[in-house]
Each structure stands twice: as structure tokens, then as C-alpha cells.
CSV table of C-alpha atoms in Angstrom, one decimal:
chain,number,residue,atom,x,y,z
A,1,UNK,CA,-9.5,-1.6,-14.9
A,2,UNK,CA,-11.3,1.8,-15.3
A,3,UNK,CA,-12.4,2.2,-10.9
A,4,UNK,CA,-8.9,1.6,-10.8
A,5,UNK,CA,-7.7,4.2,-13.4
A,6,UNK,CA,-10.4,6.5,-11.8
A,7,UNK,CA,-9.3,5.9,-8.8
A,8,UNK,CA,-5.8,6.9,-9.2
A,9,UNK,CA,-7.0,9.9,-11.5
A,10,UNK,CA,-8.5,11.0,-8.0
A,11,UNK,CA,-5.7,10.3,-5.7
A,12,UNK,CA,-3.6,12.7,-8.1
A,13,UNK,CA,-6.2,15.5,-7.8
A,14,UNK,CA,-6.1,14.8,-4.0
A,15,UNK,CA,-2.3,15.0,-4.0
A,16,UNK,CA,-2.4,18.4,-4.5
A,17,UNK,CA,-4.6,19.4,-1.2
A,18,UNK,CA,-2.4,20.9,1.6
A,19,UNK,CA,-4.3,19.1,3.9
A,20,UNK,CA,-3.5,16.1,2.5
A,21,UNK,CA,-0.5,16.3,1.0
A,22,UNK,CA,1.3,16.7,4.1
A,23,UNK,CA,0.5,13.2,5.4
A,24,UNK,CA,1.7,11.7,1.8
A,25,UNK,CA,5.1,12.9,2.4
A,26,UNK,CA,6.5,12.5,6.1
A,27,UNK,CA,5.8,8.9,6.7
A,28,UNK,CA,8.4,8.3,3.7
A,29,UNK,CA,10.8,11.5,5.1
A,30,UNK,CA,10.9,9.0,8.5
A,31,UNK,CA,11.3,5.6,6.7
A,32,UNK,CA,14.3,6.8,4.0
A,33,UNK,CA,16.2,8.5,6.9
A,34,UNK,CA,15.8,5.1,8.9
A,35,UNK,CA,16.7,3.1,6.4
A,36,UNK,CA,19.4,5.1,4.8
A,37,UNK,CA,21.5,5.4,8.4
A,38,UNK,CA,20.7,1.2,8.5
A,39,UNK,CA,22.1,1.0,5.1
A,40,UNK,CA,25.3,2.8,5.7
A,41,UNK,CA,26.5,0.9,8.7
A,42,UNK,CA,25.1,-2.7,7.4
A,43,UNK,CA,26.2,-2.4,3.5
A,44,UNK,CA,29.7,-4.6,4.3
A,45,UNK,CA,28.2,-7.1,6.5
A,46,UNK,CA,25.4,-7.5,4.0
A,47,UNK,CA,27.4,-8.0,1.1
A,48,UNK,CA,29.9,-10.0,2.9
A,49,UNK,CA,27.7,-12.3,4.8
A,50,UNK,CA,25.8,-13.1,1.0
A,51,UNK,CA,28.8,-13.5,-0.8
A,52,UNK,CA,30.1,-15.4,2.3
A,53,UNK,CA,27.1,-17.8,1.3
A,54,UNK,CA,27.1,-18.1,-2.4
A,55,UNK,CA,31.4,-19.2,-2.0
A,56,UNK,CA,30.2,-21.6,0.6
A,57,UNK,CA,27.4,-23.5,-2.4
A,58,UNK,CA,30.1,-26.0,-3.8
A,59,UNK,CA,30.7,-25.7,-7.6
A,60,UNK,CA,29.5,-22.2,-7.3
A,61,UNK,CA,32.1,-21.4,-4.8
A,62,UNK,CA,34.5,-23.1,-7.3
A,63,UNK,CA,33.5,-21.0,-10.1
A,64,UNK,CA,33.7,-18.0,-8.1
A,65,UNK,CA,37.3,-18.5,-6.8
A,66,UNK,CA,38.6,-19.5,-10.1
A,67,UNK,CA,37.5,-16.5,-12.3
A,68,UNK,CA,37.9,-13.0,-11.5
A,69,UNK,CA,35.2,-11.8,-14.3
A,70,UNK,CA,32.8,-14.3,-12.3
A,71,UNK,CA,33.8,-13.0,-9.2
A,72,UNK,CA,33.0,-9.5,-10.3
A,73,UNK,CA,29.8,-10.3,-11.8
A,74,UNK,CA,28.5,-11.8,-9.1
A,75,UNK,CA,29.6,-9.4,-6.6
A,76,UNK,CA,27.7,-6.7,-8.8
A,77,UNK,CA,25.0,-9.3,-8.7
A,78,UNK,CA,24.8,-9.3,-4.7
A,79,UNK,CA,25.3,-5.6,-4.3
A,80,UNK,CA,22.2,-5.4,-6.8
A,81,UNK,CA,20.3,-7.4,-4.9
A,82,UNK,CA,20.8,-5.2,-1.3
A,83,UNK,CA,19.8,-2.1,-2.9
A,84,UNK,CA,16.9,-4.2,-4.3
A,85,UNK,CA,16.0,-5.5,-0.9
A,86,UNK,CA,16.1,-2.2,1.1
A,87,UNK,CA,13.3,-0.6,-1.6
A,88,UNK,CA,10.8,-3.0,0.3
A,89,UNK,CA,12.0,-2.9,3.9
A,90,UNK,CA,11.7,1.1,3.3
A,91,UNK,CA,8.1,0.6,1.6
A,92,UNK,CA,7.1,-1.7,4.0
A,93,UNK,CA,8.0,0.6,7.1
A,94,UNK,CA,6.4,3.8,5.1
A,95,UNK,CA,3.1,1.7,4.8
A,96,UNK,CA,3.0,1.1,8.3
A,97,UNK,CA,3.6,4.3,9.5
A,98,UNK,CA,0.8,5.8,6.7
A,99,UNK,CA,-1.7,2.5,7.8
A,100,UNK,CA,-1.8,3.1,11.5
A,101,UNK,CA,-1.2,7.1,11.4
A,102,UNK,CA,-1.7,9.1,8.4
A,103,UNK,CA,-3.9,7.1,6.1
A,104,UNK,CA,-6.6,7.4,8.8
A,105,UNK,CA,-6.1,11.7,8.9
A,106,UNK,CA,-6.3,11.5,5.4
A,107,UNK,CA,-9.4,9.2,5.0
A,108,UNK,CA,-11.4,11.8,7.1
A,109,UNK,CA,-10.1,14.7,5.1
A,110,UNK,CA,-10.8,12.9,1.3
A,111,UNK,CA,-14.4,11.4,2.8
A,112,UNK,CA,-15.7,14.6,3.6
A,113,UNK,CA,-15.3,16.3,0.7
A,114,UNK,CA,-15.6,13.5,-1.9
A,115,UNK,CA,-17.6,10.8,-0.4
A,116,UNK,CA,-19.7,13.2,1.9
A,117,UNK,CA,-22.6,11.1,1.0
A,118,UNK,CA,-21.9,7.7,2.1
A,119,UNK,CA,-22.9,7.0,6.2
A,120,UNK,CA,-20.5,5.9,8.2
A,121,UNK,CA,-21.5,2.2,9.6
A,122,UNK,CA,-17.8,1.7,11.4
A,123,UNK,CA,-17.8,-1.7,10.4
A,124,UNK,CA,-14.3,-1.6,11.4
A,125,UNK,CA,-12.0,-0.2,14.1
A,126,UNK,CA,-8.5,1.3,14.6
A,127,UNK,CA,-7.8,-1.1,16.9
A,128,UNK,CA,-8.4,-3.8,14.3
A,129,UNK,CA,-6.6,-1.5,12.0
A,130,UNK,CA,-3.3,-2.6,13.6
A,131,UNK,CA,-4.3,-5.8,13.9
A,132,UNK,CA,-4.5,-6.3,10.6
A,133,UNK,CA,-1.4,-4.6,9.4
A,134,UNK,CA,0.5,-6.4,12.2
A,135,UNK,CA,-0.9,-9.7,10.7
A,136,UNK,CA,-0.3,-8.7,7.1
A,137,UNK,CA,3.3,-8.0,7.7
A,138,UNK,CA,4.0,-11.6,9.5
A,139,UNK,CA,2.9,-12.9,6.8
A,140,UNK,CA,4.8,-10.9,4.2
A,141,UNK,CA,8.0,-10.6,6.1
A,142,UNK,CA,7.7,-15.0,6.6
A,143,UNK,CA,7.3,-15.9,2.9
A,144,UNK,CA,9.1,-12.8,1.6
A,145,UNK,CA,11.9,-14.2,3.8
A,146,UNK,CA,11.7,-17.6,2.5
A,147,UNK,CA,12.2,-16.6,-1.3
A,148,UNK,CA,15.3,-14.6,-0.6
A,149,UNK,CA,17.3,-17.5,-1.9
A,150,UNK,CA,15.3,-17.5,-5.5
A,151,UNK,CA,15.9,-14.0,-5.8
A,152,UNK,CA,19.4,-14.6,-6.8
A,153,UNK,CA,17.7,-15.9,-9.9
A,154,UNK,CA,17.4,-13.5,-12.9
A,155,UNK,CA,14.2,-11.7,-13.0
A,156,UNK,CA,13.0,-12.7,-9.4
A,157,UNK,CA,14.2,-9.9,-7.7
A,158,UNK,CA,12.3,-7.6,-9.6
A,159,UNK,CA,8.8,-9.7,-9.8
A,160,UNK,CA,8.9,-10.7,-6.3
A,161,UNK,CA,8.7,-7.7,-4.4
A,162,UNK,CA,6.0,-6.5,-6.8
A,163,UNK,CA,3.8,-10.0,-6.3
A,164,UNK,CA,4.1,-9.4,-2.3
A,165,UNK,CA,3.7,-5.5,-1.7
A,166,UNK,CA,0.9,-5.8,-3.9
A,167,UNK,CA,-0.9,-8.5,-1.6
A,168,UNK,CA,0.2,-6.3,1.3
A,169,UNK,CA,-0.7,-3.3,0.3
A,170,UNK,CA,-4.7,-4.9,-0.4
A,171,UNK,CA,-4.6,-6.6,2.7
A,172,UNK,CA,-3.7,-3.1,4.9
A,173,UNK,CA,-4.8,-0.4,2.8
A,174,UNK,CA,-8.2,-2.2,1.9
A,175,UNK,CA,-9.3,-2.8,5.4
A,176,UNK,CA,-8.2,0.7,6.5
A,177,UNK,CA,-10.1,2.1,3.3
A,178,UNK,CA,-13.5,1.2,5.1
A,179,UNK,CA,-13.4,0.7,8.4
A,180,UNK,CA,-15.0,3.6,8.7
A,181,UNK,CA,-17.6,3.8,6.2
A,182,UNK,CA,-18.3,0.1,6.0
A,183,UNK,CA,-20.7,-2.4,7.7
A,184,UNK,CA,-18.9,-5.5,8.9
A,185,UNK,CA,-20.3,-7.3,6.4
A,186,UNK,CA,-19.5,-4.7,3.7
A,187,UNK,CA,-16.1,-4.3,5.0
A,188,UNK,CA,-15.4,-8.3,4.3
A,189,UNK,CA,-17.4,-8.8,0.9
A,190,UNK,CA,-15.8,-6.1,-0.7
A,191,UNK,CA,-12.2,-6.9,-0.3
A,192,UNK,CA,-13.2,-10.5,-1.2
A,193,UNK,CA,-15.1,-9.6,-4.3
A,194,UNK,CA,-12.5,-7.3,-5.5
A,195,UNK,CA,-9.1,-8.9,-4.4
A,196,UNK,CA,-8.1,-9.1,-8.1
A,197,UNK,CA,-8.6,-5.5,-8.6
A,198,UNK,CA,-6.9,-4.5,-5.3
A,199,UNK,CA,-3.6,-7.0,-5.8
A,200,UNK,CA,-3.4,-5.3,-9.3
A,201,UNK,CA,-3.8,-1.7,-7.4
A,202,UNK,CA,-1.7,-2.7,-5.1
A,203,UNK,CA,1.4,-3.9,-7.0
A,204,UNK,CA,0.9,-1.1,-9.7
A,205,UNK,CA,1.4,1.8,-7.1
A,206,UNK,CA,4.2,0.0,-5.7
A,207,UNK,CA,6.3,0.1,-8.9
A,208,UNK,CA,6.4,4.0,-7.5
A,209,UNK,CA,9.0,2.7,-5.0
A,210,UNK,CA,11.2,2.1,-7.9
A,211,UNK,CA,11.1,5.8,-9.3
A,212,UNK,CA,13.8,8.6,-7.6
A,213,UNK,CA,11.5,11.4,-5.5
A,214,UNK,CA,8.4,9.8,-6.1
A,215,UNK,CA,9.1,6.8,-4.0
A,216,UNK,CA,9.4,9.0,-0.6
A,217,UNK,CA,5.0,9.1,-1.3
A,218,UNK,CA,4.6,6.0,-3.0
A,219,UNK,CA,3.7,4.4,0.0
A,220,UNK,CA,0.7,7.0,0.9
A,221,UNK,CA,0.1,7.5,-2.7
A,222,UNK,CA,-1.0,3.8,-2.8
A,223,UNK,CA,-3.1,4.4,0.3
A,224,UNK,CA,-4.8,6.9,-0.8
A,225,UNK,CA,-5.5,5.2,-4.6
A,226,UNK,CA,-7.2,2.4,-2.3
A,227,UNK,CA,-9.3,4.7,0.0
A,228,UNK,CA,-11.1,6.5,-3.9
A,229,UNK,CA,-11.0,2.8,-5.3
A,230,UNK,CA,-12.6,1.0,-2.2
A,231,UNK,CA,-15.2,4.5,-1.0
A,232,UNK,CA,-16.2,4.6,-5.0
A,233,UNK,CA,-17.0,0.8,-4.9
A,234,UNK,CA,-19.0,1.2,-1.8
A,235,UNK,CA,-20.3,3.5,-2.8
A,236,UNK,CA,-21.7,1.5,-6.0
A,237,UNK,CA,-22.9,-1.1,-3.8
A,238,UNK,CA,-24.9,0.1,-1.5
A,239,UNK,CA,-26.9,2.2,-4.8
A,240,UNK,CA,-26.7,-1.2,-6.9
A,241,UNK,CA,-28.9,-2.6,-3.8
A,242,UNK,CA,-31.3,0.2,-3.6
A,243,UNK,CA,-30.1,2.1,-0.7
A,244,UNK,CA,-29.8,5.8,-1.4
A,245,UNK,CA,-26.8,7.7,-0.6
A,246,UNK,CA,-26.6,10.6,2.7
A,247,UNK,CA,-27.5,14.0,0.7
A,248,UNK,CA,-26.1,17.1,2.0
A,249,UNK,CA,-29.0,20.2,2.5
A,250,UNK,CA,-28.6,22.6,0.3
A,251,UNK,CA,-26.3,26.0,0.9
A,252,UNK,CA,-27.8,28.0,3.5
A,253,UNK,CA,-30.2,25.6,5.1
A,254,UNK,CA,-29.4,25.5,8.9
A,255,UNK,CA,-27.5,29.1,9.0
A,256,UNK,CA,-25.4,28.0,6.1
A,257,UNK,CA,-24.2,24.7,7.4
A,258,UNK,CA,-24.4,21.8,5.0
A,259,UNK,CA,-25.4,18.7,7.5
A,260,UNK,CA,-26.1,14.9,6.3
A,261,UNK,CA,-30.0,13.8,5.9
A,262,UNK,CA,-30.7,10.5,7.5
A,263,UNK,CA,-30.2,7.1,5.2
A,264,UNK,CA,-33.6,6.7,2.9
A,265,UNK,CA,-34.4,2.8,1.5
A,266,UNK,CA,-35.6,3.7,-2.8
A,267,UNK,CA,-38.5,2.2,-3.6
């Protein structure tokens, strides 16, 4: 629990860097304008084609069409649930546009100045990048699909979104955390080793999609939270097994350039 406290006490302090700050904030500008204009002209169909649904379940129907305070409770019921389900279609467009575009500006912006010392060992690859975020979503758009009918239950709504942006969210932003900085075996142990830790980051940064303003970066914000928590954790293995980290020469070495020293095994 504290990496990932630390972590996100890091991505706040990075928040505030106009070079990064910028890339936290248009990817969710894009995704709420798409989103929004989708929502306008699909609100009726959507609510009439659910409702159209839950009349059509036999005794349910029979309860609906027989009460008007039933009706109307489960009318505000369905209209509940569309809002609900457009906060993860918008997170889950934001956190593609932030895994394929900005989180990798921003990862070369917050390495340099706070993980300056780790080589970079590429384990992983842009290309792979997408592949792996086009995979995750599959996935999550397939079973998140499936359980649409459960989230007319009580409670379900709320949970389930949270259960499967926070799998999503490890399965993108961890691999795009180190692809850079990683070995290929690195890049696979870690997210293994610490899957609990990143579903928990993962789903604890989503709830951020849930809050007015701050859910336009929530998707970045996350991103960002798994690039200190997954660089900080490399970082701890590679000194746990001996292997010192890249130290930058001093100020004015090298006409005042600060340049990277060449990876050194501890004795």
C-alpha cells in the first residue's frame, strides 16, 4: 500500500509540470466532447430500447404496466444506469488515446527527471504498445458486455465498472509504464508479481471518473500513478539484485552537461 501511496504522491507533484500537464488534460477534452455529442443523439433510443427490454421479461413487464410508481422507479433506474454506462465508454476512450499517444510523451518527460538513473533496456515496443491495449479492450469491452444484464441489480453498477477499469487500466498502463526501461523479462515479472498492487491502483484512480472536473484527467492521472509505481519498482529490483543504478556526472563535467555513466554490477 505505501509504493502505491507514493506513487500517487508523485503523480500529483508531476501534475503540476507544464510539460506534462498538458498531455493529462486533452485526451479527456477529445473523449467528453465525443461522448457528449453520442450521448445527446442516442439518450432516447437508449432508454427506450432498455425499457423496451425490461417490459418485454414477463412478470416484470406485468409489474411495470400495472403501477405507475414502478414504472417511474424503474425508468429512473434505466436512465441511472446510461449515465452510469457512458463514465466507462468515455474512460475507456480517454485511456486509449493517453496509452497509445500521451502517456508515452509523458513517460520521457517524468523518466528524465525522476528516474534519470534507470537504463533503458526497451524490453518493450510501441508497436506492442497497441497491441496490448487493443487486446486489453477486447477483452474488457466482451465480458464488460456480458454483465450488462446484472447491472440492473442494486450495487452492480457501481462495483462493476470499478472491478474492470481497474484490470484494464494494469493491463495497458503497466505494460506502457516499462516498455521503455524494462528488459523483456523485467517487463513480464513485474506486472505478474505485482498484479495485486496494480488492479488496486488501477481501480482506485478510476473512481476519479466519478468526480465533476477531475474525471476529464482521470484517465492520464491513472497513467501517470502507474508509470512512478511501476519505474519505482524497477527501480527496487534491479538494486534488490545488485545491479547499480545509471548515475548522472556531476554539474559541470562535460561543459556542463549531465550525461548517464555506463551500468556497474556491486560487488
Amino acid at each position: 500500500m505505501q509504493s502505491i501511496f507514493i506513487a500517487i504522491g508523485r503523480s500529483m507533484r508531476s501534475f503540476v509540470r507544464l510539460d506534462v500537464f498538458g498531455h493529462l488534460i486533452w485526451p479527456g477534452i477529445v473523449s467528453a466532447l465525443l461522448w457528449v455529442t453520442v450521448a445527446v443523439f442516442s439518450w432516447s433510443i437508449a432508454v427506450g430500447s432498455i425499457m423496451g427490454y425490461i417490459e418485454g421479461l414477463g412478470w416484470v413487464g406485468d409489474r411495470i404496466g400495472a403501477s405507475v410508481w414502478v414504472a417511474s422507479i424503474v425508468l429512473l433506474l434505466v436512465k441511472l444506469l446510461v449515465v452510469l454506462a457512458f463514465v466507462p465508454l468515455f474512460y475507456v476512450t480517454t485511456a486509449v488515446l493517453v496509452a497509445t499517444i500521451a502517456l508515452p510523451l509523458m513517460l520521457d518527460r517524468v523518466a528524465r527527471r525522476d528516474y534519470a538513473d534507470l537504463e533503458q533496456r526497451r524490453g518493450g515496443s510501441n508497436t506492442g504498445s497497441i497491441g496490448n491495449t487493443l487486446a486489453s479492450l477486447l477483452w474488457f469491452v466482451l465480458v464488460m458486455t456480458a454483465s450488462l444484464p446484472l447491472w440492473l441489480i442494486p450495487g452492480v453498477a457501481l462495483v462493476a465498472p470499478v472491478l474492470g477499469m481497474g484490470w484494464l487500466n494494469q493491463r495497458i498502463f503497466g505494460y506502457d509504464a516499462l516498455m521503455r526501461h524494462a528488459d523483456q523479462d523485467e517487463l513480464v515479472r513485474l506486472r505478474r508479481e505485482l498484479r495485486p498492487q496494480m488492479l488496486l491502483l488501477g481501480g482506485g484512480t478510476f473512481l476519479l471518473a466519478y468526480v465533476p472536473v477531475a474525471n476529464i484527467i482521470a484517465p492520464a492521472f491513472s497513467g501517470l500513478s502507474f508509470v512512478h509505481f511501476m519505474l519505482e519498482a524497477l527501480r527496487r529490483e534491479r538494486h534488490e539484485h545488485g545491479v547499480s543504478m545509471l548515475d548522472p556526472e556531476p554539474d559541470g563535467a562535460s561543459g556542463g552537461k549531465t550525461a548517464s555513466t555506463a551500468m556497474r554490477i556491486e560487488s
